[in-house]
mmCIF file of C-alpha atoms in Angstrom:
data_model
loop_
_atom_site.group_PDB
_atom_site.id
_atom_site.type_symbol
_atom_site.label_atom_id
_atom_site.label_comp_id
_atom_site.label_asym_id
_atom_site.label_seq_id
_atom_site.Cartn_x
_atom_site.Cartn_y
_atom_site.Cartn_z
ATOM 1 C CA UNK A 1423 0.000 0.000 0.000
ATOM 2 C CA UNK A 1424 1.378 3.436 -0.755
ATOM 3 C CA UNK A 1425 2.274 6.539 1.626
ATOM 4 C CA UNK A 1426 -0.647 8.094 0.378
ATOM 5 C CA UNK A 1427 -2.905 5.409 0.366
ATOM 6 C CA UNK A 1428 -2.005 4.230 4.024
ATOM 7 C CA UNK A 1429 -3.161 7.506 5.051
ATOM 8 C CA UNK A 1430 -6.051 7.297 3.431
ATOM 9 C CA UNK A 1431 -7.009 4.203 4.812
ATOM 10 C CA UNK A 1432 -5.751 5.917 8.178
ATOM 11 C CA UNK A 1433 -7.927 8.742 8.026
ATOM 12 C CA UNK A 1434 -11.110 6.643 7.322
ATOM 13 C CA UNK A 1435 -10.747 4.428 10.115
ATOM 14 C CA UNK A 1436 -10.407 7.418 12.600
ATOM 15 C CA UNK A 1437 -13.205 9.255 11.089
ATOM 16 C CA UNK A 1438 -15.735 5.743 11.305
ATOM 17 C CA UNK A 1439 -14.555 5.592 14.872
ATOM 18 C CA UNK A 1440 -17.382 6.990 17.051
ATOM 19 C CA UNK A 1441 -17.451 8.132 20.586
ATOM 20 C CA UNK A 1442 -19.151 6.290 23.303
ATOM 21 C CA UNK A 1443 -20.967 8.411 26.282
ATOM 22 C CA UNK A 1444 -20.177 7.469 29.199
ATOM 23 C CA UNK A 1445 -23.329 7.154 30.317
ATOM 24 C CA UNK A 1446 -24.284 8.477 34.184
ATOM 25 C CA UNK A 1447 -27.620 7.277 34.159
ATOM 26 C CA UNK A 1448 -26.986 5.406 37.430
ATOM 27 C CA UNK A 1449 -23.839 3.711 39.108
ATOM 28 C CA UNK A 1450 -25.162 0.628 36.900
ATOM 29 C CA UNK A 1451 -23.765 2.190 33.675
ATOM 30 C CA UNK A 1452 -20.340 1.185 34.372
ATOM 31 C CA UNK A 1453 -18.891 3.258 36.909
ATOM 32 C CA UNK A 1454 -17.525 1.881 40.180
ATOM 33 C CA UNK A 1455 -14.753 2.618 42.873
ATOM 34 C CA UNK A 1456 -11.231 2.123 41.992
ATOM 35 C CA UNK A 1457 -10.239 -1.780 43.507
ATOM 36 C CA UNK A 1458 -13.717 -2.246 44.349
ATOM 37 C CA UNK A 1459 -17.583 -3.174 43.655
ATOM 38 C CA UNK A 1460 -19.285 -0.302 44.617
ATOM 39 C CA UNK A 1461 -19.577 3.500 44.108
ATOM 40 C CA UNK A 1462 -17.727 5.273 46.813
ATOM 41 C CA UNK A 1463 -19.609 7.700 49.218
ATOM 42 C CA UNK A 1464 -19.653 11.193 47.760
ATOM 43 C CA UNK A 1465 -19.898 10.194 44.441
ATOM 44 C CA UNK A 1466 -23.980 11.050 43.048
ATOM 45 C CA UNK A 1467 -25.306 11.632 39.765
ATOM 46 C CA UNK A 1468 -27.610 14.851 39.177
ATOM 47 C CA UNK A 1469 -29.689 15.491 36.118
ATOM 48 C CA UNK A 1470 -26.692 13.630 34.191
ATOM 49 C CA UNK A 1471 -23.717 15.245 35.791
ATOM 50 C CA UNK A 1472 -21.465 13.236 37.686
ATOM 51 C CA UNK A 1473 -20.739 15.067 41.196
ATOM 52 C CA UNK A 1474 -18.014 14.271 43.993
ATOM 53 C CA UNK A 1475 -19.245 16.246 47.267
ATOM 54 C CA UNK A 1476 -16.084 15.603 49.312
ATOM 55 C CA UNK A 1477 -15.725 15.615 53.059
ATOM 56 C CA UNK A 1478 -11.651 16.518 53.384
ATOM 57 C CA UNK A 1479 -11.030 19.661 52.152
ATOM 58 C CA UNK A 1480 -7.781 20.215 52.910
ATOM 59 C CA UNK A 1481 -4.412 18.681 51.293
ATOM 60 C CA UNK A 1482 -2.723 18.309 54.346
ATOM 61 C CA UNK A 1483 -5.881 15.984 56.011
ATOM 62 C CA UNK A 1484 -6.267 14.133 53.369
ATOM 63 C CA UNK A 1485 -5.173 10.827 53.985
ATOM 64 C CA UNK A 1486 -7.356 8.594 55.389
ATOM 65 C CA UNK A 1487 -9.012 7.059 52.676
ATOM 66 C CA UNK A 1488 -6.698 8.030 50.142
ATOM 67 C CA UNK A 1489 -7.227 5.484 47.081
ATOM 68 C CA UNK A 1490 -10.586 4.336 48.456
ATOM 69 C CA UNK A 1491 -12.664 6.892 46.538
ATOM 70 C CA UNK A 1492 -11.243 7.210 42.724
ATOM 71 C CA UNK A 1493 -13.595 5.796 40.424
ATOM 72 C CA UNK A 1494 -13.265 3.837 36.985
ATOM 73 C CA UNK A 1495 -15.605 3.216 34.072
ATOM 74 C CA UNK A 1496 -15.011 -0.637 34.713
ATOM 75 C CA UNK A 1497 -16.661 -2.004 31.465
ATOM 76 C CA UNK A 1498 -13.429 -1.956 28.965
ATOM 77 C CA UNK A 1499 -10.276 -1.333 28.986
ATOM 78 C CA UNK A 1500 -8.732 1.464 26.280
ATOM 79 C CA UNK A 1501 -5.665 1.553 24.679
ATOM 80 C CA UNK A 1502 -5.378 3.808 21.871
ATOM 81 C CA UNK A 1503 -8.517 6.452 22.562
ATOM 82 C CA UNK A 1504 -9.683 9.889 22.119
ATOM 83 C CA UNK A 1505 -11.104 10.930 25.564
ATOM 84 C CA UNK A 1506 -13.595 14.063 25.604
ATOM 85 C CA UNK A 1507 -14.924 15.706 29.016
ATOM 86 C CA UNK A 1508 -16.941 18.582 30.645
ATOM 87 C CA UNK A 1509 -15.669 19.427 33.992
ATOM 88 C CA UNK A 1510 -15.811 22.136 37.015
ATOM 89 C CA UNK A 1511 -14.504 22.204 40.065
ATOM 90 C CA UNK A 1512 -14.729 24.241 43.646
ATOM 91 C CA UNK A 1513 -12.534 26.648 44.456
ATOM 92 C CA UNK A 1514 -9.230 25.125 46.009
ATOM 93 C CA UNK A 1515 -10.149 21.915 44.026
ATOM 94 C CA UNK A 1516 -8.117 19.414 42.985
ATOM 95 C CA UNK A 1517 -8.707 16.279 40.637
ATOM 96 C CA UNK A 1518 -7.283 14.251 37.440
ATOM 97 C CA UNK A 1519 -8.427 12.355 34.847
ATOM 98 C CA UNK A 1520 -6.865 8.892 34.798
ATOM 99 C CA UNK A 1521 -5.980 6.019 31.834
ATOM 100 C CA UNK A 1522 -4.874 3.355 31.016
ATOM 101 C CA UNK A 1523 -5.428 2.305 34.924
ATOM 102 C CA UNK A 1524 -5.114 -0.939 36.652
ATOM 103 C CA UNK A 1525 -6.627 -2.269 39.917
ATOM 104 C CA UNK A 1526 -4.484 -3.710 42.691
ATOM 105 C CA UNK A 1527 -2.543 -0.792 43.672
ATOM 106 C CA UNK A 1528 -3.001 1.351 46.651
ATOM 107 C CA UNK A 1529 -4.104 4.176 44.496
ATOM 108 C CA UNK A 1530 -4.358 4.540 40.465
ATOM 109 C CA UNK A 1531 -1.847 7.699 41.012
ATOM 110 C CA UNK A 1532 0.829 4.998 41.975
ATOM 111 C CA UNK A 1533 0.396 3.161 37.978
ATOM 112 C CA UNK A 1534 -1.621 5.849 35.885
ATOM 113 C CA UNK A 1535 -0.619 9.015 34.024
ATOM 114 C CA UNK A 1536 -2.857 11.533 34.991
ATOM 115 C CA UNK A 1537 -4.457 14.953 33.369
ATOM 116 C CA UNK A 1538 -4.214 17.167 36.148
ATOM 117 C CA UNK A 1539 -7.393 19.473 36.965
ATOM 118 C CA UNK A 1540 -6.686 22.103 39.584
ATOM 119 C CA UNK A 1541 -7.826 25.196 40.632
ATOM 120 C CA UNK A 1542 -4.520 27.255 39.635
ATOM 121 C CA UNK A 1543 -5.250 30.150 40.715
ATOM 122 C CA UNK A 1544 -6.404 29.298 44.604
ATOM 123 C CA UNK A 1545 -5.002 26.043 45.372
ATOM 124 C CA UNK A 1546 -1.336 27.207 46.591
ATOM 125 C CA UNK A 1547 -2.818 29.855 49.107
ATOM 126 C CA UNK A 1548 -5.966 27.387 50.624
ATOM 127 C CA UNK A 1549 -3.808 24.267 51.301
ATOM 128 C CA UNK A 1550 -0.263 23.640 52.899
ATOM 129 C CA UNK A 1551 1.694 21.986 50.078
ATOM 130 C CA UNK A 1552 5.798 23.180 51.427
ATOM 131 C CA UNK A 1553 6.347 19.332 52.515
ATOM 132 C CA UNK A 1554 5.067 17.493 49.712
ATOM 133 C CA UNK A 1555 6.608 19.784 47.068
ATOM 134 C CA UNK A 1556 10.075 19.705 48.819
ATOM 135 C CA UNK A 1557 9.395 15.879 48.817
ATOM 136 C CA UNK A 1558 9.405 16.017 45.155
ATOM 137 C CA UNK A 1559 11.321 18.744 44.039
ATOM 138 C CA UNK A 1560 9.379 21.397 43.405
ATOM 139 C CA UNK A 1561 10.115 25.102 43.902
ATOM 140 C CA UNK A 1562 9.074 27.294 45.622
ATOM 141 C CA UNK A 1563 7.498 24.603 47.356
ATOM 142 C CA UNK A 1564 4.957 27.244 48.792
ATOM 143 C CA UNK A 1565 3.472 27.447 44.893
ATOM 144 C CA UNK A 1566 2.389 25.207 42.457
ATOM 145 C CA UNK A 1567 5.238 24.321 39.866
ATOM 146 C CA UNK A 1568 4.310 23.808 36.244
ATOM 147 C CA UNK A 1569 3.860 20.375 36.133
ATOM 148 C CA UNK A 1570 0.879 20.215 38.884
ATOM 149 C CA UNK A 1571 -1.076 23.028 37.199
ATOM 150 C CA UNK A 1572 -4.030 22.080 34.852
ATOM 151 C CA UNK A 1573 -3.609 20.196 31.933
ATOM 152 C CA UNK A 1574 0.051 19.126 32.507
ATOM 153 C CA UNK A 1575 0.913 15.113 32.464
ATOM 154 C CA UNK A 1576 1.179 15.318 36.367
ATOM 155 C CA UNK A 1577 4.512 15.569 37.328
ATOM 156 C CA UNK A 1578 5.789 14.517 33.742
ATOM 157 C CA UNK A 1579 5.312 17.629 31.499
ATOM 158 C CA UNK A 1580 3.805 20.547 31.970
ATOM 159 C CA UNK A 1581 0.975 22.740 29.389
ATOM 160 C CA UNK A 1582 1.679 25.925 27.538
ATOM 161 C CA UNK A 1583 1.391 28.585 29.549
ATOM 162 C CA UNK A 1584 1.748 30.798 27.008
ATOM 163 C CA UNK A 1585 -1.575 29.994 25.111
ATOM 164 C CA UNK A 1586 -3.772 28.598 28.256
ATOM 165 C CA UNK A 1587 -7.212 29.490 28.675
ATOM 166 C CA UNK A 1588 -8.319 27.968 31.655
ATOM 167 C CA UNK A 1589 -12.186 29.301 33.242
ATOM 168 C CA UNK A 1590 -11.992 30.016 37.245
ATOM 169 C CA UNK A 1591 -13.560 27.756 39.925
ATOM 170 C CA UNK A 1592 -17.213 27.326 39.245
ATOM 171 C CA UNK A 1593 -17.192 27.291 35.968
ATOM 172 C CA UNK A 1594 -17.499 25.164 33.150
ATOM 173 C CA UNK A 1595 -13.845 23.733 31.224
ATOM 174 C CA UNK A 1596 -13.581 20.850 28.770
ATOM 175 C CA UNK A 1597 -10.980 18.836 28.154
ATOM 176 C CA UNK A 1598 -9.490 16.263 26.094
ATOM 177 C CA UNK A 1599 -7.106 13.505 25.365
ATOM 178 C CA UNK A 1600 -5.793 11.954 22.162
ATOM 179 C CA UNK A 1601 -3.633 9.074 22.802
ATOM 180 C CA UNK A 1602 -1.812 6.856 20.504
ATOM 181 C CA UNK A 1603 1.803 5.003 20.924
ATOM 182 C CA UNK A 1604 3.025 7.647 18.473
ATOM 183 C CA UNK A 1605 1.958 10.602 20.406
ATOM 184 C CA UNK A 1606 -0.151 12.071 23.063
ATOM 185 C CA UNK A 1607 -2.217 15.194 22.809
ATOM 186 C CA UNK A 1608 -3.857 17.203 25.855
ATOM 187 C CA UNK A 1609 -6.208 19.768 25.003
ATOM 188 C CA UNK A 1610 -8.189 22.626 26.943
ATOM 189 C CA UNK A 1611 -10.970 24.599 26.068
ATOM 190 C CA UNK A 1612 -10.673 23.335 22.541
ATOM 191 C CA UNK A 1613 -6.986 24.410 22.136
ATOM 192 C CA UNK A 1614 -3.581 22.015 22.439
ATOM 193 C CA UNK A 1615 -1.241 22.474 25.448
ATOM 194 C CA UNK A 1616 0.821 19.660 25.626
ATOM 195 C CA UNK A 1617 2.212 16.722 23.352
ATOM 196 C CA UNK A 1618 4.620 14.125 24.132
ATOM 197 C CA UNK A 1619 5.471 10.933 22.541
ATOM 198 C CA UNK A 1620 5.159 7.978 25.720
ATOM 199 C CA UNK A 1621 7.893 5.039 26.303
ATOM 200 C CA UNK A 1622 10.300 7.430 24.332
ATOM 201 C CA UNK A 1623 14.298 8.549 25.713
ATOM 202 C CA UNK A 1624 12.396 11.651 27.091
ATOM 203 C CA UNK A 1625 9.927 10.279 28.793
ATOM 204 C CA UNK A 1626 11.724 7.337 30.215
ATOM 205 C CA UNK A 1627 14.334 10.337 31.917
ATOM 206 C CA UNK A 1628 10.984 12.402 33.384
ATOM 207 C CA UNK A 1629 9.840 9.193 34.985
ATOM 208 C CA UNK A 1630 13.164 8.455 36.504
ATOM 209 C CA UNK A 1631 14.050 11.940 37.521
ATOM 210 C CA UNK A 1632 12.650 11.285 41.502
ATOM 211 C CA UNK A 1633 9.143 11.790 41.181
ATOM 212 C CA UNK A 1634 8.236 7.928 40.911
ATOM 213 C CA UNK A 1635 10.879 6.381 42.737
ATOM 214 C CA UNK A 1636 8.384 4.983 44.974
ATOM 215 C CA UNK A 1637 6.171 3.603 41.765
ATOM 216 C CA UNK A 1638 8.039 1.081 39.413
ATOM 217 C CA UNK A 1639 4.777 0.538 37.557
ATOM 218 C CA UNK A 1640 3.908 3.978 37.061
ATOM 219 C CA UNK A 1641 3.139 4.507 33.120
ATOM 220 C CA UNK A 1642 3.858 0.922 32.019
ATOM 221 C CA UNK A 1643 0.998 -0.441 30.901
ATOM 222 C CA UNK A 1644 -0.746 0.313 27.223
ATOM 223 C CA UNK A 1645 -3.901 -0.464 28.442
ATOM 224 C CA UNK A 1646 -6.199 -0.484 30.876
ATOM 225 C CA UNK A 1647 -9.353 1.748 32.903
ATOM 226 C CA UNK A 1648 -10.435 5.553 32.679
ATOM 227 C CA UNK A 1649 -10.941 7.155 35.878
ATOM 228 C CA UNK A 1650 -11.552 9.879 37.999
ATOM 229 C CA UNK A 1651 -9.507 11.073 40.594
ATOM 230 C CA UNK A 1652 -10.737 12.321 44.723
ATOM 231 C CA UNK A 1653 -8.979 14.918 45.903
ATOM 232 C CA UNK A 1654 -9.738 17.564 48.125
ATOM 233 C CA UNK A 1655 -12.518 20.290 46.954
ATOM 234 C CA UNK A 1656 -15.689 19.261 44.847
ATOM 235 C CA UNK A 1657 -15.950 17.987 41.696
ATOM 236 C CA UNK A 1658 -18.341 18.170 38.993
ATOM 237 C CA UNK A 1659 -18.298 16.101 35.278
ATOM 238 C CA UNK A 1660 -20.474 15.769 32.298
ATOM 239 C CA UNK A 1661 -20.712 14.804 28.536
ATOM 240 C CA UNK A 1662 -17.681 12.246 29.439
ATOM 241 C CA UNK A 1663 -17.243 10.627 25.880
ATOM 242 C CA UNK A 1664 -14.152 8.170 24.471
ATOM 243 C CA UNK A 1665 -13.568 6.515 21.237
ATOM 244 C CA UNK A 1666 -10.992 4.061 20.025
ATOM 245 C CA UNK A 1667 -8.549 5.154 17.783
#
């Protein structure tokens, strides 16, 4: 087959793919807490939107039941996929979008890349972060470095500043996701922040550069769950949709 032709024949299999709604009718429609059978408490769906009302506000408490209230959309797996969602959070908030996720882990943070959703503009001054970002590396501790804001890989690469539109607390963002072994896309309010190309020299030097010391498996697997991350603040998500690519 030809350049041209592969293309082609490229371009018409990404354009029959279709996307597949995530549906929140009810916790039946595929959604469940990360390593178990159930939703976890906070989690409620309201006239279609997926909401997280969460009872630890603050970083620095938030500990107890760390990993015990993430959820997955536990009917398949996705490898290569094109991941669309509508989401707002609280002011001080703090969430992620997961993928390619697998169970058995104390937390999907520990195996997962994530999408980071934060509230950039509040979350350094409403939550005592100096001991975790010194953990890590990153300074000024007292602020949030590039790679936590919204829309960076967390902790791997960070967005585009320089062309970010991100809406305040409260209000409405969408994001997305492209992913293929070639490259990965991360979009925001319909414009491209951030591409990388995963298992390459680069990324293989990020993941060993301290960060994941503590997490072997982080970023290793090709496929596996989507999933939402509980963090402190609330949460609110709708119009989650994902095709295969």
């Amino acid at each position: 087959m030809t350049g041209l032709a592969s293309a082609h024949a490229a371009s018409d299999v990404h354009h029959a793919a279709v996307f597949h709604d995530l549906g929140l009718n009810d916790y039946h429609d595929g959604w469940r807490g990360y390593n178990s059978n159930v939703m976890p408490s906070g989690w409620d769906v309201i006239d279609g939107v997926l909401t997280f009302k969460n009872d630890q506000f603050l970083e620095e408490d938030y500990n107890s039941d760390r990993g015990q209230k993430n959820i997955i959309y536990a009917l398949e797996e996705f490898d290569n996929f094109e991941l669309y969602v509508e989401w707002k959070i609280s002011r001080g908030g703090n969430s992620g979008i997961f993928y390619h996720i697998k169970e058995g882990y104390a937390s999907p943070a520990s195996v997962a890349p994530e999408y980071q959703i934060i509230d950039d503009e509040n979350y350094a001054s409403m939550h005592d972060i100096v001991s975790y970002n010194k953990s890590v590396g990153f300074l000024p501790p007292d602020k949030l470095h590039p790679l936590q804001k919204t829309a960076s890989d967390y902790a791997m690469y960070g967005a585009d500043s320089n062309i970010k539109k991100l809406n305040p607390a409260g209000q409405w963002n969408n994001s997305k996701i492209v992913f293929t072994e070639e490259k990965v896309e991360y979009w925001l309010n319909n414009i491209k922040l951030l591409s990388f190309v995963p298992w390459s020299e680069e990324w293989n030097e990020k993941k060993n550069s301290g960060k994941w010391d503590n997490a072997p498996d982080y970023g290793k697997f090709k496929k596996g769950f989507i999933g939402f991350q509980d963090h402190p603040g609330d949460l609110w998500l709708k119009n989650i949709k994902i095709k295969k690519l």
